[in-house]
mmCIF file of N, CA, C and O in Angstrom:
data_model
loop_
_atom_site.group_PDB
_atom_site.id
_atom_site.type_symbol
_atom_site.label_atom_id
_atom_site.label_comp_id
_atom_site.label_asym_id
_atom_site.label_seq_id
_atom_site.Cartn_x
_atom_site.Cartn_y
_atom_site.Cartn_z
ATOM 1 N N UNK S 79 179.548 193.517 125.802
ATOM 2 C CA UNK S 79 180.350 193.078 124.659
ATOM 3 C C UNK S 79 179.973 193.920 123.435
ATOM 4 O O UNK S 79 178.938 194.582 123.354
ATOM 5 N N UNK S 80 180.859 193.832 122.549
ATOM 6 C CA UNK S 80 181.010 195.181 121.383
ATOM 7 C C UNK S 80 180.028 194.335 120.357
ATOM 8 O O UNK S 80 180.100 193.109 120.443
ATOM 9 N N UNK S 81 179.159 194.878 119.436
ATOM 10 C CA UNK S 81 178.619 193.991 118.622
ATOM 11 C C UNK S 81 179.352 193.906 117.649
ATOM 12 O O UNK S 81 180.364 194.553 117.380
ATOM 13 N N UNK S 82 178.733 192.915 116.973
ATOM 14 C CA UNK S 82 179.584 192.601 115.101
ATOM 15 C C UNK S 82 180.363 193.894 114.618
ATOM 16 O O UNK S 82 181.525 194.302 114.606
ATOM 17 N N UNK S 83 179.004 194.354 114.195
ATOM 18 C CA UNK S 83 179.302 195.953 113.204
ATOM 19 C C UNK S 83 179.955 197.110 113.976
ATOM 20 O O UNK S 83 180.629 197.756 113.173
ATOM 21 N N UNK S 84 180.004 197.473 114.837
ATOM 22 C CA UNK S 84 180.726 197.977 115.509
ATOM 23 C C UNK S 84 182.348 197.574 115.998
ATOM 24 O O UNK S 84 183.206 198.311 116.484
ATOM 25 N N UNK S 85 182.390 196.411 115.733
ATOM 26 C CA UNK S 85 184.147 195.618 115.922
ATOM 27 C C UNK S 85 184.453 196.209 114.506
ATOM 28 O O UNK S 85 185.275 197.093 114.260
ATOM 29 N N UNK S 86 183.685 195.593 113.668
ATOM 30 C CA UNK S 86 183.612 195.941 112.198
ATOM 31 C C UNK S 86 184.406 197.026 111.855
ATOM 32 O O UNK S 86 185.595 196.954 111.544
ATOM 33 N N UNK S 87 183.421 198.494 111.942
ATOM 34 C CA UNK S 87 183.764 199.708 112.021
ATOM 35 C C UNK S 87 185.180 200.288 112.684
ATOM 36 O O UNK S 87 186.018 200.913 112.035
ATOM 37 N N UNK S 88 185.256 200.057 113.685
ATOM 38 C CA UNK S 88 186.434 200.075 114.293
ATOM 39 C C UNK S 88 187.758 198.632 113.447
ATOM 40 O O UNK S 88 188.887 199.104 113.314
ATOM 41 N N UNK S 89 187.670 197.662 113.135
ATOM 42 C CA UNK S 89 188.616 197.185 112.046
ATOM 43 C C UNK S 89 189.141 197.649 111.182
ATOM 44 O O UNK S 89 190.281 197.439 110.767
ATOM 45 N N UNK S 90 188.047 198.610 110.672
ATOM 46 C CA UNK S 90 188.087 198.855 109.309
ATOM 47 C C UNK S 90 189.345 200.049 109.120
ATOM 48 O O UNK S 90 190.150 200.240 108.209
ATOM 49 N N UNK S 91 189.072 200.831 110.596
ATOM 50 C CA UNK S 91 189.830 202.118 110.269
ATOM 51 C C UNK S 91 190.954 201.575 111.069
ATOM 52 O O UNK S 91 191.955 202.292 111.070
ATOM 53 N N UNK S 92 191.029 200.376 111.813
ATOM 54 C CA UNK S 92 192.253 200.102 112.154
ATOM 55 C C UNK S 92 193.297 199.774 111.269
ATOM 56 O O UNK S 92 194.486 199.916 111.555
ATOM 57 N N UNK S 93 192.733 199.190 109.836
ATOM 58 C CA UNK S 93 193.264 198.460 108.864
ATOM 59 C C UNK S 93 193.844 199.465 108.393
ATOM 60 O O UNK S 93 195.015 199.387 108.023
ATOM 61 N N UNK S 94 192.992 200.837 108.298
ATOM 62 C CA UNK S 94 193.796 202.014 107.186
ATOM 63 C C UNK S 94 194.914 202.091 107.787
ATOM 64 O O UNK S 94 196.064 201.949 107.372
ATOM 65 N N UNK S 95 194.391 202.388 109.059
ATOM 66 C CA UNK S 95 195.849 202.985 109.806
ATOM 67 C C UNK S 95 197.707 202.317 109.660
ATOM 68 O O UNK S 95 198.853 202.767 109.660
ATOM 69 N N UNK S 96 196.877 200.798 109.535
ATOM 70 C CA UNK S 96 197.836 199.915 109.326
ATOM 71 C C UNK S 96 199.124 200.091 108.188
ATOM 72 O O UNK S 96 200.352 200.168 108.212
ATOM 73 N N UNK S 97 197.818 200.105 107.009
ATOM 74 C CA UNK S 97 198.081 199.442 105.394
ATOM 75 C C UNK S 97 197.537 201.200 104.866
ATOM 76 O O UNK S 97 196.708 201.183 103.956
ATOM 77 N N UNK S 98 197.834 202.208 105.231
ATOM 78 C CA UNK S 98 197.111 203.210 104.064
ATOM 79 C C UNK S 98 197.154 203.399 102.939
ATOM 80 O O UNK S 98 196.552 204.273 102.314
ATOM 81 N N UNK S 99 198.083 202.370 102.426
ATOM 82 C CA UNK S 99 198.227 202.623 101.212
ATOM 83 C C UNK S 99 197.001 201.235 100.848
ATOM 84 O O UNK S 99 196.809 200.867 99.690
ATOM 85 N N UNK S 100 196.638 200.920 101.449
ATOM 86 C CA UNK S 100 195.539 199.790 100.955
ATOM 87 C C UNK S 100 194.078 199.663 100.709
ATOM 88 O O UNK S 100 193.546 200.332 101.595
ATOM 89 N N UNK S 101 193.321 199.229 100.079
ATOM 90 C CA UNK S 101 192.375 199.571 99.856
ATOM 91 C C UNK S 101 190.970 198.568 100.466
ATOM 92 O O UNK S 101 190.664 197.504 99.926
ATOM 93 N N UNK S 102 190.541 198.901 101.161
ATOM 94 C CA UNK S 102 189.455 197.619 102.169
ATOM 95 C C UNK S 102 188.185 197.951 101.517
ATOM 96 O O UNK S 102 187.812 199.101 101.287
ATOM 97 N N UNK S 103 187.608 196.990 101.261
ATOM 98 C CA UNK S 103 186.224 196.833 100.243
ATOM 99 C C UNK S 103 185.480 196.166 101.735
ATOM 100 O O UNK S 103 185.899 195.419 102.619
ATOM 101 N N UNK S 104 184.544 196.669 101.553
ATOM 102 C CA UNK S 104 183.497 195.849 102.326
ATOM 103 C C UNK S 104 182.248 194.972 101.960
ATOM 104 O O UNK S 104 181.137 195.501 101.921
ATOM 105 N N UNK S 105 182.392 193.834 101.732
ATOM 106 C CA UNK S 105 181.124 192.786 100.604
ATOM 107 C C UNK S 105 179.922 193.097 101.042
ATOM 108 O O UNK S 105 179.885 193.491 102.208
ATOM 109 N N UNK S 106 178.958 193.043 100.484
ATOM 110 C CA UNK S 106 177.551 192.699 100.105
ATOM 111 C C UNK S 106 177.181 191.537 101.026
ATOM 112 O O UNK S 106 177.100 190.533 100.319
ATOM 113 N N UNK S 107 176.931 191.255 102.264
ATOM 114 C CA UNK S 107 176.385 189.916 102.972
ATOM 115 C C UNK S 107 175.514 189.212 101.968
ATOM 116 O O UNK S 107 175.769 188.057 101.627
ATOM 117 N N UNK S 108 174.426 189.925 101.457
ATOM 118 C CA UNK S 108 173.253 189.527 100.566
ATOM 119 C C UNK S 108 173.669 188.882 99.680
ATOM 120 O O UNK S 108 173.207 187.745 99.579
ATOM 121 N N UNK S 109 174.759 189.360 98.627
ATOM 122 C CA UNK S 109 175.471 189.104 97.125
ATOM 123 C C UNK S 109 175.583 187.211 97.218
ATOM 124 O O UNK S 109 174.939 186.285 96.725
ATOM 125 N N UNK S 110 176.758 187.330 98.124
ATOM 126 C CA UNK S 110 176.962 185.351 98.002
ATOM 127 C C UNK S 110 176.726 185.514 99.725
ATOM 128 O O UNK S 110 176.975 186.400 100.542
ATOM 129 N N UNK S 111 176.231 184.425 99.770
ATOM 130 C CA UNK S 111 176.146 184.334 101.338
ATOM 131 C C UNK S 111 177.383 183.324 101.840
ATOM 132 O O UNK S 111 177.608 182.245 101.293
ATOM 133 N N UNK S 112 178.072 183.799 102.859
ATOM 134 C CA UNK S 112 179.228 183.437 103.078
ATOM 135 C C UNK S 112 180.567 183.820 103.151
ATOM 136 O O UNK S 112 181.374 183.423 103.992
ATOM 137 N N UNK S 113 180.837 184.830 101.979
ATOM 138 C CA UNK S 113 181.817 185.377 101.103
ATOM 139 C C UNK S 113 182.606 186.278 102.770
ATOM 140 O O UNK S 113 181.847 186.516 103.710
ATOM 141 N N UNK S 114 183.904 186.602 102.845
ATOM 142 C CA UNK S 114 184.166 187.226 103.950
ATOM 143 C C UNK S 114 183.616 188.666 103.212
ATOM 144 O O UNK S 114 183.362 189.256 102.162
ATOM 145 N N UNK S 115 183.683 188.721 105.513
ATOM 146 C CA UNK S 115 182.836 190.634 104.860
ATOM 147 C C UNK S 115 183.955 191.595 104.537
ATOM 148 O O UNK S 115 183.556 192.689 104.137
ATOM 149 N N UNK S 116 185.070 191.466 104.605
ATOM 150 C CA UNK S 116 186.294 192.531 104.405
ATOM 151 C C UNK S 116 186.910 192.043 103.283
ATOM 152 O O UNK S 116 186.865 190.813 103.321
ATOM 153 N N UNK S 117 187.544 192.504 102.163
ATOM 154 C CA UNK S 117 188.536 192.298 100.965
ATOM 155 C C UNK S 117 189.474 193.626 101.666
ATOM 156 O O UNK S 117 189.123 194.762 101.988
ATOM 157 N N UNK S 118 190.467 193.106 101.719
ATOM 158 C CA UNK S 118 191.612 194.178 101.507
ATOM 159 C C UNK S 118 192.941 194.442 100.589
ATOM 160 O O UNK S 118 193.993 194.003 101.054
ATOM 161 N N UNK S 119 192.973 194.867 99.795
ATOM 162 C CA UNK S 119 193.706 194.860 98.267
ATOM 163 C C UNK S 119 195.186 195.718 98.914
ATOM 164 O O UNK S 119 194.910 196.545 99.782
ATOM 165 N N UNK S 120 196.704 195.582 98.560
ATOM 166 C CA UNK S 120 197.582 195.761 99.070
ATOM 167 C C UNK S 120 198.597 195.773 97.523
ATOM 168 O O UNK S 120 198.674 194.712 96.904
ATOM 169 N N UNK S 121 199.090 196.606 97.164
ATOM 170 C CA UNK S 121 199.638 196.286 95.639
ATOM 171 C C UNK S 121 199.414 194.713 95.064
ATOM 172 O O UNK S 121 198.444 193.955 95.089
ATOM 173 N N UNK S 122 200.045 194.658 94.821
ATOM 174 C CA UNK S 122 199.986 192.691 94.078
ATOM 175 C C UNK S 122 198.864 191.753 94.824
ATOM 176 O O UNK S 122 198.132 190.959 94.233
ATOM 177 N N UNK S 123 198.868 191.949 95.947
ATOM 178 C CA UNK S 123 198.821 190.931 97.200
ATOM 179 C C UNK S 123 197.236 191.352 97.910
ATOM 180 O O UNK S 123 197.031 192.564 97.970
ATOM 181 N N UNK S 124 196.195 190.499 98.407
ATOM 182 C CA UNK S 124 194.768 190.874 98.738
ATOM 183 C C UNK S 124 194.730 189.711 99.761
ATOM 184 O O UNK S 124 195.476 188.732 99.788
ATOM 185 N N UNK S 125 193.455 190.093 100.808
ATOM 186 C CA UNK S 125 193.250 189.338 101.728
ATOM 187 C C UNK S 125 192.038 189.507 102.127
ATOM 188 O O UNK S 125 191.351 190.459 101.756
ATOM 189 N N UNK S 126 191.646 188.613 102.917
ATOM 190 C CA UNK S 126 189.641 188.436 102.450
ATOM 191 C C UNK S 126 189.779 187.965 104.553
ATOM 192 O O UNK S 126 190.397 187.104 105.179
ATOM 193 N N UNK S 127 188.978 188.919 104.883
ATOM 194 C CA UNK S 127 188.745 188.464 106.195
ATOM 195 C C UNK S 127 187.510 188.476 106.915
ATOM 196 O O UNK S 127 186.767 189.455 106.844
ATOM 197 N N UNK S 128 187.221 187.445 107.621
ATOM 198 C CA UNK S 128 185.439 187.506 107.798
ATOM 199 C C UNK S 128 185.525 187.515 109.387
ATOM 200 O O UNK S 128 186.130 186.677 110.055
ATOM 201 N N UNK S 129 184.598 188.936 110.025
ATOM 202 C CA UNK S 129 185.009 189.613 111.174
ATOM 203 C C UNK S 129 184.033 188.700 111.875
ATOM 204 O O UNK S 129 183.194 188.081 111.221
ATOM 205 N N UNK S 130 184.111 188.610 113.051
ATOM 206 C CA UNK S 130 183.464 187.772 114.396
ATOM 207 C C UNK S 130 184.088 189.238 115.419
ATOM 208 O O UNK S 130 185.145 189.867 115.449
ATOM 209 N N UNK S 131 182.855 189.305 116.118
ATOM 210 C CA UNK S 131 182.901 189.534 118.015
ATOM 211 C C UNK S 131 183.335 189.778 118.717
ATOM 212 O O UNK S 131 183.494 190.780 119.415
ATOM 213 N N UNK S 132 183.881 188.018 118.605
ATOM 214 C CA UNK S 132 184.406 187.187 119.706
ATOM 215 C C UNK S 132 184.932 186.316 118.804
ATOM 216 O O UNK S 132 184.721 186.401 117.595
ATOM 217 N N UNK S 133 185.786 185.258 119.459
ATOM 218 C CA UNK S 133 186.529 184.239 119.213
ATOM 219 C C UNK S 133 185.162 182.841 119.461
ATOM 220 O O UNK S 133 185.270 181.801 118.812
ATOM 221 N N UNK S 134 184.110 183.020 120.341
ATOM 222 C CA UNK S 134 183.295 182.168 120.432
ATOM 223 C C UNK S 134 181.809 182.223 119.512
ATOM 224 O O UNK S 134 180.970 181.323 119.498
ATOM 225 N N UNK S 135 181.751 183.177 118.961
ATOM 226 C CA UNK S 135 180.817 183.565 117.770
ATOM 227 C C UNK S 135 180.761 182.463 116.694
ATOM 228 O O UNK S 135 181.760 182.188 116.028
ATOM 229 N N UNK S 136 179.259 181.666 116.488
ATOM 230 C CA UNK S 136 179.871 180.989 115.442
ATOM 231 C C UNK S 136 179.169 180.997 114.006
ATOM 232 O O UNK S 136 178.093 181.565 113.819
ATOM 233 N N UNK S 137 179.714 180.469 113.233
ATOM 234 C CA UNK S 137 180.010 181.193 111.654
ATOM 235 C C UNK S 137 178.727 180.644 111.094
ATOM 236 O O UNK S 137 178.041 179.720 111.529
ATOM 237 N N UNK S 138 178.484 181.669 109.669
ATOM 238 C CA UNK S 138 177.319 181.091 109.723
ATOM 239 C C UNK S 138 177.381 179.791 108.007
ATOM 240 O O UNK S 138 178.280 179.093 107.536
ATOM 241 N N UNK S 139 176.013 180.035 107.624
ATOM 242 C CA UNK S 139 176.444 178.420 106.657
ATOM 243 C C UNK S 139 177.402 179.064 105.405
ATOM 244 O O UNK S 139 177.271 180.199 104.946
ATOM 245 N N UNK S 140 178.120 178.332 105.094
ATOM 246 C CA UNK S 140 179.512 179.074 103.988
ATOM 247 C C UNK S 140 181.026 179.821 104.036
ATOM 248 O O UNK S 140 182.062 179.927 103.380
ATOM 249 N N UNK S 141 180.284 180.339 105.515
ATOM 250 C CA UNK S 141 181.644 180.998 105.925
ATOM 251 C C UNK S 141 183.087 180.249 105.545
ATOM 252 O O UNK S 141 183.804 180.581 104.601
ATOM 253 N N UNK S 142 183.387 179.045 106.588
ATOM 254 C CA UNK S 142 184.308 178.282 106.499
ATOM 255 C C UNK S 142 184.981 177.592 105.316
ATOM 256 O O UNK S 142 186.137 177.203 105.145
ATOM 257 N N UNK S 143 183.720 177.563 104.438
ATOM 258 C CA UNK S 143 183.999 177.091 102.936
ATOM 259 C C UNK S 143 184.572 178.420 102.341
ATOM 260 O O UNK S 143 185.756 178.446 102.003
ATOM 261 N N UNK S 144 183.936 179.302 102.230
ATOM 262 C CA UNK S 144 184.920 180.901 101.385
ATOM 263 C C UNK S 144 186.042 181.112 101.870
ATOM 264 O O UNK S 144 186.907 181.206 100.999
ATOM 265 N N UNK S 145 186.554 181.276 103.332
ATOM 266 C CA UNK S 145 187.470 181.578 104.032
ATOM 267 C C UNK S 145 188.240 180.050 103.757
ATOM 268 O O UNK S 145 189.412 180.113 104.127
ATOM 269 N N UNK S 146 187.964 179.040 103.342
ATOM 270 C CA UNK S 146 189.325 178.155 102.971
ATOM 271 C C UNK S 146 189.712 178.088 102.028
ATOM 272 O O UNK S 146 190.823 177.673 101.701
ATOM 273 N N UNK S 147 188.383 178.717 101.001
ATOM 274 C CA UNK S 147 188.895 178.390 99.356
ATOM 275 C C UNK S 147 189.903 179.612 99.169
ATOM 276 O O UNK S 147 191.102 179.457 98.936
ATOM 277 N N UNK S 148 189.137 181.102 99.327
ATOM 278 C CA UNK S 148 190.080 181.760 99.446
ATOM 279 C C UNK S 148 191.882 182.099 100.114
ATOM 280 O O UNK S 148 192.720 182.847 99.610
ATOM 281 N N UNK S 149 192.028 181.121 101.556
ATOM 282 C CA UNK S 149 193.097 180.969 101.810
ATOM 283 C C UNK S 149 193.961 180.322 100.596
ATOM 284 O O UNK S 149 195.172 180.327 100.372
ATOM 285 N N UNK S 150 193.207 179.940 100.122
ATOM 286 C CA UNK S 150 194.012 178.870 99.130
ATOM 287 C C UNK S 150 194.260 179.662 97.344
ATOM 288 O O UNK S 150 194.682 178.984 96.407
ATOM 289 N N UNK S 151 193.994 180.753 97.244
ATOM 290 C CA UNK S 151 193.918 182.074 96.490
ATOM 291 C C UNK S 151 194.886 182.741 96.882
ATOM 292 O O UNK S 151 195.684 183.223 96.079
ATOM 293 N N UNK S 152 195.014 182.915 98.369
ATOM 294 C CA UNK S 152 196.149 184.352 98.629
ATOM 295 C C UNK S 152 196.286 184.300 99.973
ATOM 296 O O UNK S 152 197.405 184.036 100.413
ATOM 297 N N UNK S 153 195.153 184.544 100.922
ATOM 298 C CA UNK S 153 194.694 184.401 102.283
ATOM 299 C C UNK S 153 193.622 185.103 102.732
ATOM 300 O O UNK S 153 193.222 186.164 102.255
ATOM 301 N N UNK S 154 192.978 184.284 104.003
ATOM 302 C CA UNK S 154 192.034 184.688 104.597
ATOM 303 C C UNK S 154 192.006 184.246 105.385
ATOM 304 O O UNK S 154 192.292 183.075 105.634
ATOM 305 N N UNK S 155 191.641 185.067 106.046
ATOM 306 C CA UNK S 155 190.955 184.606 107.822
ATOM 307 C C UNK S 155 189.974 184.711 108.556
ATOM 308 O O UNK S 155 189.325 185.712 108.252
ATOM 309 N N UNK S 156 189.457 184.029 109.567
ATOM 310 C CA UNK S 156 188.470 184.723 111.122
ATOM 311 C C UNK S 156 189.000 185.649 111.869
ATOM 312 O O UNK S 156 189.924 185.338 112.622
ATOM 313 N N UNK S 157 188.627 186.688 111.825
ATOM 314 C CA UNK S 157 189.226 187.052 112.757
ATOM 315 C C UNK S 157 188.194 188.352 113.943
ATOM 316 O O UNK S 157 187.193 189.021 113.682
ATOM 317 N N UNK S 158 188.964 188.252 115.129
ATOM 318 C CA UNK S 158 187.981 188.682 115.962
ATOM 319 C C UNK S 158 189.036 188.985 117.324
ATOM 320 O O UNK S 158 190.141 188.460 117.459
ATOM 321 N N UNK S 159 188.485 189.838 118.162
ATOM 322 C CA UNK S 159 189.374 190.349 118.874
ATOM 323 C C UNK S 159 190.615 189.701 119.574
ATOM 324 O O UNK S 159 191.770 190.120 119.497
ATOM 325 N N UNK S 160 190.292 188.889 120.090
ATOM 326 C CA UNK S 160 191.252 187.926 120.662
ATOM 327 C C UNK S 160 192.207 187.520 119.476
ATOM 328 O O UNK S 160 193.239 187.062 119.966
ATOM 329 N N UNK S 161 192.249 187.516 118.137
ATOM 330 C CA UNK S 161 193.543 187.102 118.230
ATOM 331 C C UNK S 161 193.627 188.119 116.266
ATOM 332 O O UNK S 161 193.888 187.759 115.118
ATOM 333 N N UNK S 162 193.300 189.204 116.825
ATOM 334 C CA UNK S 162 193.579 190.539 115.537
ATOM 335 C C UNK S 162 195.313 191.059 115.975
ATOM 336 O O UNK S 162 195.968 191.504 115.033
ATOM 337 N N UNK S 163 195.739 191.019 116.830
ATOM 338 C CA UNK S 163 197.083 191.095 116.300
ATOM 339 C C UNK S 163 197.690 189.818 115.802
ATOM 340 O O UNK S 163 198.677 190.089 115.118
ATOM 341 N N UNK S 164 197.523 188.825 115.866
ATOM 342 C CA UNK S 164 198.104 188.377 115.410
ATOM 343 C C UNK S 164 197.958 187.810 113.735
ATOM 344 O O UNK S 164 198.844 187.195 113.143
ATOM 345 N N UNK S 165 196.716 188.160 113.208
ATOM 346 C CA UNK S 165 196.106 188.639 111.574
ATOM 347 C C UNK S 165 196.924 189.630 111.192
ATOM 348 O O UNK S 165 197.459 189.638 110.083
ATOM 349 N N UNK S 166 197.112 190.664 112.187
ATOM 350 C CA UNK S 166 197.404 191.788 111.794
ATOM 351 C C UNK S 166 199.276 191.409 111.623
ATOM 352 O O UNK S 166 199.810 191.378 110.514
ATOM 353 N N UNK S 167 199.801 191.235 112.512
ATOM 354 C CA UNK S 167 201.022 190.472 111.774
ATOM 355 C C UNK S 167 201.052 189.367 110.634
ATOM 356 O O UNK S 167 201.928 189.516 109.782
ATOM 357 N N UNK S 168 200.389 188.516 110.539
ATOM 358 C CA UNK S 168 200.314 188.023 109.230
ATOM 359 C C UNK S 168 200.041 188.871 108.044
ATOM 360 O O UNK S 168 200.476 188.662 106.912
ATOM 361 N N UNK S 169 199.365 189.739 108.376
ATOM 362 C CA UNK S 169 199.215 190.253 107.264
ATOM 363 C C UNK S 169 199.996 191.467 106.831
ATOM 364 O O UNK S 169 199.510 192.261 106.025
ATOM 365 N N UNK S 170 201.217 191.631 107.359
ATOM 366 C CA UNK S 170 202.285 192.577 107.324
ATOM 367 C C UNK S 170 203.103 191.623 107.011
ATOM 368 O O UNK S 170 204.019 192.114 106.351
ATOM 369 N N UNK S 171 203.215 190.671 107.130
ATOM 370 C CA UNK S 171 203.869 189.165 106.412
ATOM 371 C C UNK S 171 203.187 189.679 104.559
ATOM 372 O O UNK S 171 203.955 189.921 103.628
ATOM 373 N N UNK S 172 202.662 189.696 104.521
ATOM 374 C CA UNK S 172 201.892 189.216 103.514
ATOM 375 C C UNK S 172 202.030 190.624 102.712
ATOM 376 O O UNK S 172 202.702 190.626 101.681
ATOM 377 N N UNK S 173 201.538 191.574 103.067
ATOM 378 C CA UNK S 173 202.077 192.632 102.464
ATOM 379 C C UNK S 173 203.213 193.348 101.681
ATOM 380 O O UNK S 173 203.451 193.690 100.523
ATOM 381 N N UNK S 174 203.943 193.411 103.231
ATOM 382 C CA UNK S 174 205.568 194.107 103.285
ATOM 383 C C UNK S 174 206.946 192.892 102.956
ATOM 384 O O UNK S 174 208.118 193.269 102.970
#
């Protein structure tokens, strides 16, 4: 199985490929603990996504709290291989 940072890495440049006109920040784990590890900025419109694994990976203390407050800001998600296309269509929702 692929680790964290390595799904990570590979997200990241999947995202350009996606959205190039967009800009993906990658957070500080240390800064707030919790906070998702991806910001991705899109003209007007931003999205905060906190990468997992796996779909069975589980979150650690805060996660669930940032990733709801923020849904409630613009959007955010879990997301992790099993179900990145379908983020990835939301978030072409959300974009375009």
């Amino acid at each position: 199985m692929i680790t964290e940072n390595a799904y990570q890495r590979k997200l990241i440049q999947k995202i350009k490929r996606a959205f190039p006109e967009a800009m993906v920040l990658k957070n500080d784990p240390n800064y707030i603990q919790g906070i998702p590890d991806l910001i991705i900025m899109h003209g007007s419109q931003w999205a905060a996504l906190e990468v997992k694994r796996s779909e069975s990976s589980p979150s650690r203390p805060n996660q669930e709290y940032y990733v709801d407050a923020m849904q409630e800001m613009s959007y955010a998600r879990f997301i992790y291989p099993e179900n990145e296309r379908e983020i990835f269509d939301e978030l072409k929702q959300l974009f375009y």
